[in-house]
Coordinates of C-alpha atoms and ligand atoms in Angstrom, one line a residue:
M667 CA 51.3 -24.0 -2.9
D668 CA 50.5 -20.5 -4.2
N669 CA 52.8 -18.3 -2.4
I670 CA 55.8 -19.3 -0.3
N671 CA 56.3 -15.7 0.7
N672 CA 53.2 -15.9 2.9
L673 CA 54.9 -18.5 5.0
I674 CA 57.9 -16.4 5.7
R675 CA 58.0 -14.4 9.0
K676 CA 56.9 -10.8 8.5
N677 CA 60.1 -9.3 10.0
I678 CA 62.2 -11.5 7.7
R679 CA 60.2 -10.5 4.6
S680 CA 61.1 -6.9 5.3
L681 CA 64.6 -7.5 6.6
T682 CA 67.5 -5.5 5.1
P683 CA 70.3 -7.9 5.2
Y684 CA 73.9 -7.0 6.2
S685 CA 75.8 -5.9 3.2
S686 CA 79.4 -7.2 3.6
A687 CA 82.4 -5.6 2.0
R688 CA 82.6 -8.7 -0.3
D689 CA 79.0 -8.1 -1.4
E690 CA 79.8 -4.6 -2.5
Y691 CA 83.0 -5.2 -4.4
K692 CA 82.9 -8.7 -6.0
S693 CA 86.1 -9.0 -8.0
N694 CA 89.2 -10.4 -6.4
Q695 CA 91.5 -8.0 -8.3
G696 CA 92.7 -4.9 -6.4
I697 CA 94.1 -3.6 -3.2
F698 CA 91.7 -4.5 -0.5
L699 CA 91.3 -1.9 2.2
D700 CA 87.6 -2.4 2.7
A701 CA 87.0 -5.1 5.3
N702 CA 89.3 -4.3 8.2
E703 CA 91.3 -7.4 7.5
N704 CA 95.0 -7.8 8.3
P705 CA 97.1 -7.3 5.2
F706 CA 99.6 -10.1 6.2
G707 CA 99.1 -13.8 6.1
S708 CA 97.5 -16.5 3.8
L709 CA 94.1 -16.8 5.5
N710 CA 93.8 -13.1 6.3
R711 CA 90.8 -12.4 3.9
Y712 CA 87.2 -13.2 4.6
P713 CA 85.9 -16.1 2.6
D714 CA 83.5 -15.8 -0.3
P715 CA 80.1 -15.3 1.5
Y716 CA 78.2 -17.1 -1.2
Q717 CA 80.7 -19.9 -1.9
W718 CA 80.3 -19.4 -5.7
R719 CA 83.1 -21.8 -6.7
L720 CA 81.8 -24.6 -4.6
K721 CA 78.2 -24.0 -5.7
K722 CA 79.3 -24.0 -9.3
I723 CA 80.7 -27.6 -9.0
L724 CA 77.6 -28.8 -7.1
S725 CA 75.4 -27.2 -9.7
I726 CA 77.1 -29.1 -12.5
Q727 CA 77.4 -32.4 -10.7
N728 CA 73.8 -32.4 -9.5
N729 CA 72.2 -30.6 -12.4
V730 CA 70.7 -27.8 -10.2
E731 CA 71.1 -24.1 -10.8
I732 CA 73.3 -22.1 -8.4
K733 CA 70.4 -20.0 -7.4
N734 CA 68.8 -23.1 -5.9
I735 CA 71.7 -23.9 -3.6
L736 CA 72.6 -22.7 -0.2
I737 CA 75.7 -23.9 1.8
G738 CA 75.5 -24.1 5.5
N739 CA 78.1 -24.7 8.3
G740 CA 76.9 -28.3 8.4
S741 CA 73.3 -29.2 7.8
D742 CA 72.6 -28.4 11.4
E743 CA 72.9 -24.8 10.6
I744 CA 70.4 -25.2 7.8
I745 CA 67.9 -27.0 10.1
D746 CA 68.0 -24.0 12.4
L747 CA 68.0 -21.4 9.6
V748 CA 64.8 -22.7 8.1
Q749 CA 63.0 -22.3 11.4
R750 CA 64.3 -18.7 11.8
V751 CA 63.1 -17.8 8.3
F752 CA 59.6 -19.3 8.6
C753 CA 58.6 -19.7 12.2
E754 CA 57.4 -17.0 14.6
P755 CA 58.6 -17.8 18.1
K756 CA 55.8 -18.7 20.5
E757 CA 53.3 -18.8 17.6
D758 CA 54.3 -21.3 15.0
K759 CA 54.7 -25.1 15.1
I760 CA 56.9 -27.7 13.4
I761 CA 56.1 -31.4 12.9
I762 CA 58.6 -34.2 13.6
C763 CA 58.1 -37.9 13.0
P764 CA 60.0 -39.8 15.8
P765 CA 62.1 -41.7 16.2
T766 CA 64.2 -39.4 14.2
Y767 CA 67.2 -37.0 14.2
G768 CA 67.1 -35.0 17.5
M769 CA 68.2 -31.6 16.3
Y770 CA 64.8 -30.7 14.6
E771 CA 63.3 -30.6 18.1
V772 CA 66.2 -29.1 19.9
Y773 CA 66.3 -26.2 17.5
A774 CA 62.5 -25.8 17.9
N775 CA 63.0 -25.6 21.6
I776 CA 65.7 -23.0 21.2
N777 CA 63.6 -21.0 18.8
N778 CA 60.5 -21.3 21.1
L779 CA 58.3 -23.2 18.6
E780 CA 55.7 -25.8 19.4
V781 CA 56.7 -29.3 18.3
I782 CA 53.9 -31.6 17.0
S783 CA 55.0 -35.3 17.1
V784 CA 53.5 -37.7 14.6
P785 CA 55.3 -40.9 15.3
L786 CA 56.4 -43.3 12.5
T787 CA 54.3 -46.4 12.2
K788 CA 55.4 -49.9 13.4
N789 CA 57.3 -50.3 10.2
F790 CA 58.9 -46.9 10.6
Q791 CA 56.9 -45.3 7.8
L792 CA 55.0 -42.0 7.8
N793 CA 51.5 -41.7 9.1
A794 CA 50.4 -39.5 6.2
N795 CA 46.8 -38.9 7.3
E796 CA 47.9 -37.7 10.7
I797 CA 50.6 -35.5 9.3
L798 CA 48.2 -33.8 6.8
K799 CA 45.7 -33.1 9.5
Q800 CA 48.2 -30.8 11.3
N801 CA 48.6 -27.1 10.9
A802 CA 52.4 -26.4 11.1
K803 CA 54.9 -24.2 9.3
I804 CA 57.6 -26.9 8.8
L805 CA 57.5 -30.7 8.5
Y806 CA 60.8 -32.3 9.1
L807 CA 61.3 -35.6 7.3
C808 CA 64.5 -37.7 7.3
S809 CA 65.1 -40.3 4.6
P810 CA 67.0 -42.6 5.1
N811 CA 65.9 -42.0 8.6
N812 CA 68.2 -41.7 11.6
P813 CA 68.2 -43.9 13.8
T814 CA 65.9 -46.4 12.1
G815 CA 68.0 -46.5 8.8
N816 CA 65.1 -47.1 6.4
S817 CA 64.0 -44.9 3.5
L818 CA 60.5 -43.3 3.9
E819 CA 57.7 -44.0 1.4
N820 CA 55.0 -41.7 0.0
L821 CA 57.2 -38.6 0.3
E822 CA 55.9 -36.9 -2.8
Y823 CA 52.3 -37.4 -1.8
I824 CA 53.0 -35.7 1.5
I825 CA 55.1 -32.9 -0.1
E826 CA 52.3 -32.2 -2.6
N827 CA 49.6 -32.1 0.0
F828 CA 51.3 -30.4 3.0
S829 CA 50.5 -26.7 3.3
G830 CA 53.8 -25.7 4.8
I831 CA 57.5 -26.2 4.1
V832 CA 58.7 -29.8 3.9
F833 CA 62.3 -30.1 5.0
L834 CA 63.6 -33.4 3.6
D835 CA 66.9 -34.4 5.4
E836 CA 68.9 -36.6 3.0
A837 CA 72.0 -36.8 5.2
Y838 CA 72.4 -40.5 4.3
I839 CA 71.1 -40.5 0.8
D840 CA 74.4 -41.6 -0.8
F841 CA 74.2 -44.9 1.0
S842 CA 70.8 -45.6 -0.4
D843 CA 69.5 -47.1 -3.6
T844 CA 66.5 -44.8 -3.4
P845 CA 67.1 -41.7 -5.6
S846 CA 67.4 -38.3 -4.0
L847 CA 64.4 -35.8 -4.4
V848 CA 66.7 -32.9 -5.2
S849 CA 65.4 -32.8 -8.8
K850 CA 61.9 -32.3 -7.4
I851 CA 62.6 -28.9 -6.1
K852 CA 61.5 -27.6 -9.5
E853 CA 58.1 -29.2 -9.1
Y854 CA 57.5 -28.5 -5.4
P855 CA 58.0 -24.8 -4.3
N856 CA 57.6 -25.9 -0.6
L857 CA 60.4 -28.5 -0.7
I858 CA 63.8 -28.0 0.9
V859 CA 66.2 -30.9 0.5
S860 CA 69.2 -31.0 2.7
Q861 CA 72.4 -33.0 2.3
T862 CA 75.7 -33.0 4.1
F863 CA 79.4 -33.7 3.5
S864 CA 79.6 -35.3 7.0
K865 CA 78.5 -38.8 6.1
A866 CA 79.3 -40.3 2.7
R867 CA 82.0 -37.7 1.9
G868 CA 83.7 -38.4 5.2
L869 CA 84.1 -34.7 6.1
A870 CA 82.2 -34.4 9.4
A871 CA 85.1 -32.2 10.8
V872 CA 84.7 -29.8 7.9
R873 CA 81.1 -28.7 8.5
I874 CA 79.5 -28.4 5.1
G875 CA 75.7 -28.8 4.6
I876 CA 73.7 -28.0 1.5
A877 CA 70.1 -26.9 1.0
Y878 CA 68.5 -27.3 -2.4
A879 CA 65.3 -25.4 -2.8
N880 CA 63.3 -23.0 -4.9
E881 CA 64.9 -19.7 -5.6
N882 CA 62.6 -17.7 -3.3
I883 CA 63.5 -19.9 -0.4
I884 CA 67.2 -19.8 -1.0
S885 CA 67.3 -16.0 -1.4
V886 CA 65.5 -15.4 1.9
M887 CA 67.8 -17.9 3.6
N888 CA 70.8 -16.0 2.2
K889 CA 69.4 -12.9 3.8
V890 CA 69.3 -14.5 7.2
K891 CA 72.5 -16.6 7.3
P892 CA 75.6 -15.1 8.9
P893 CA 77.6 -13.4 6.1
Y894 CA 80.7 -15.6 6.3
N895 CA 79.1 -18.8 7.5
V896 CA 81.5 -21.2 5.7
S897 CA 85.2 -20.8 6.2
E898 CA 87.7 -20.7 3.4
L899 CA 89.3 -23.9 4.6
N900 CA 86.0 -25.6 4.6
Q901 CA 85.1 -24.5 1.1
Q902 CA 88.5 -25.7 -0.2
A903 CA 88.1 -29.1 1.6
A904 CA 84.6 -29.5 0.1
M905 CA 85.9 -28.7 -3.5
Q906 CA 88.8 -31.1 -3.1
S907 CA 86.4 -33.9 -2.2
L908 CA 84.2 -33.1 -5.2
A909 CA 87.2 -33.4 -7.4
D910 CA 87.7 -37.1 -6.5
E911 CA 84.5 -38.8 -7.3
N912 CA 86.3 -42.2 -7.7
N913 CA 87.4 -42.2 -4.1
F914 CA 83.9 -41.1 -3.0
K915 CA 82.2 -43.9 -4.8
S916 CA 84.6 -46.6 -3.8
N917 CA 84.3 -45.5 -0.2
I918 CA 80.5 -45.8 -0.3
Q919 CA 80.7 -49.2 -1.9
L920 CA 83.1 -50.4 0.8
I921 CA 80.8 -49.1 3.6
K922 CA 77.8 -50.7 2.0
S923 CA 79.5 -54.1 1.6
E924 CA 80.7 -53.9 5.2
R925 CA 77.1 -53.1 6.3
E926 CA 76.0 -56.4 4.7
L927 CA 78.9 -58.4 6.2
L928 CA 78.3 -56.9 9.7
K929 CA 74.6 -57.7 9.4
K930 CA 75.4 -61.4 8.7
S931 CA 77.9 -61.6 11.6
L932 CA 75.5 -59.9 14.0
L933 CA 72.8 -62.4 13.2
T934 CA 75.0 -65.2 14.4
L935 CA 74.8 -63.8 17.9
D936 CA 72.1 -65.3 20.2
F937 CA 71.2 -62.0 21.8
V938 CA 70.6 -60.2 18.5
K939 CA 66.8 -60.2 18.0
K940 CA 66.4 -58.1 14.9
I941 CA 68.4 -55.9 12.5
Y942 CA 66.3 -53.3 10.9
P943 CA 66.7 -52.7 7.2
S944 CA 69.2 -50.0 6.6
D945 CA 69.8 -47.7 3.6
A946 CA 72.4 -45.7 5.7
N947 CA 75.9 -46.2 7.1
F948 CA 74.6 -47.6 10.4
L949 CA 72.5 -50.5 11.6
L950 CA 69.8 -50.3 14.3
V951 CA 70.0 -53.6 16.2
K952 CA 67.4 -55.0 18.6
M953 CA 69.1 -57.0 21.4
E954 CA 68.2 -58.7 24.6
N955 CA 69.4 -56.4 27.3
A956 CA 70.7 -53.8 24.9
I957 CA 71.7 -51.4 27.6
A958 CA 73.9 -54.1 29.3
I959 CA 75.5 -55.0 26.0
Y960 CA 76.1 -51.3 25.2
N961 CA 77.9 -51.0 28.6
R962 CA 79.9 -54.2 28.1
L963 CA 81.1 -52.8 24.7
I964 CA 82.2 -49.5 26.3
E965 CA 84.2 -51.6 28.9
Q966 CA 86.1 -52.9 25.8
Q967 CA 86.4 -49.3 24.4
I968 CA 83.9 -49.9 21.6
I969 CA 81.4 -47.1 21.6
T970 CA 78.0 -47.5 19.9
R971 CA 74.9 -45.4 20.4
N972 CA 72.3 -46.7 22.9
R973 CA 68.9 -45.9 21.2
S974 CA 66.8 -47.9 23.7
S975 CA 65.0 -44.7 24.9
V976 CA 63.5 -44.2 21.4
V977 CA 63.3 -47.8 20.1
E978 CA 63.1 -50.3 22.9
N979 CA 66.2 -52.5 23.5
T980 CA 68.2 -51.2 20.5
I981 CA 71.7 -49.9 19.8
R982 CA 72.8 -48.1 16.7
I983 CA 76.0 -49.2 15.2
T984 CA 77.9 -47.1 12.7
I985 CA 79.7 -49.1 10.0
G986 CA 83.4 -48.7 10.7
T987 CA 86.5 -49.9 8.8
P988 CA 86.6 -53.7 8.1
Q989 CA 89.0 -54.0 11.0
E990 CA 86.8 -52.0 13.4
N991 CA 83.8 -54.1 12.4
Q992 CA 85.7 -57.3 13.1
Q993 CA 86.8 -56.0 16.5
L994 CA 83.2 -55.2 17.3
I995 CA 82.1 -58.7 16.5
N996 CA 85.0 -60.2 18.6
A997 CA 83.9 -58.0 21.5
L998 CA 80.3 -59.1 21.1
Q999 CA 81.3 -62.8 21.0
L1000 CA 83.2 -62.2 24.2
V1001 CA 80.1 -60.7 25.8
M1002 CA 78.1 -63.7 24.6
S1003 CA 80.5 -66.2 26.1
Ligands
LIG487 C1 69.8 -37.0 9.8 C2 70.9 -36.1 10.1 N1 70.8 -34.8 9.7 C3 71.8 -34.0 9.9 C4 72.9 -34.3 10.7 C5 73.9 -33.3 11.0 O1 74.7 -33.2 9.9 P1 75.9 -32.1 9.8 O2 77.1 -32.7 10.2 O3 75.9 -31.7 8.3 O4 75.5 -30.9 10.6 C6 73.0 -35.6 11.2 C7 74.2 -36.0 12.0 O5 74.3 -37.1 12.5 C8 72.0 -36.5 10.9 O6 72.0 -37.8 11.3

């Protein structure tokens, strides 16, 4: 890919971004009468617009330079931001590979972009030939994929040969044995890898997403994002989580071992037809009469996700605590009897 700049929307290339008070005077020493804040209180100041302290920790832990990192208000914000940077409404197209995470398409509809669908194959893998025939600004890939749970193959071949931006959503990567492609942003100028604190870090309420990409892409995304997109409380919660890697790792181990236990228990039930391989913190389960079972679970106040509209007769089950998983199995046994 010669020049990423050519992919950026014209009005964004020439955009003069908002210059916040915190951009103009960066030190935290002094009497601050510049941002129309209230002088009283403990959360009275605007947060750091570029989240430098948080990025510094991420940079060290992931061996990525700060200039290659953008923090979003959840990765959903990043999915949208990328469309607004690269795609001209009513003109440009994005590619999705269903069944996959729904927000790529929802944002494309909001941003008035055409959506090209290149479904996954029977084994939930990418149809590389079909993808590479398309002309689109952004290709959204999700690995491990939601809702199928599997990791996608041939990613690098596609990134290398696709003529637009590849947005690789790694929301579930920490549950997978397949390595992240974050280190590949150096090699592929068209690659954006997104991750989130909502899954393995257990901070869905906090809303922290991360984009890793080439410096040009990050700097233009910084121009377009709202100046104070990540609150001070969110930044602090994210840094606290990064300070406790033991807790993070043991949590992941527990979820992964529960995933295997739940799989075994589910397979003892007559109406369970198939459990798809999962590298994530959920299982996609094919059942006889999945919708009826989904409803019977709700009657027992166990809420799963009915995915039958995207993969016939399936429900997606998030791995809960050991106790919750046992309650699910008890409830399913009751349904069976
Ligand atoms: C694949 C995928 N990407 C992104 C998200 C959204 O993540 P965030 O909470 O960081 O906005 C989800 C949430 O379920 C997801 O499944």
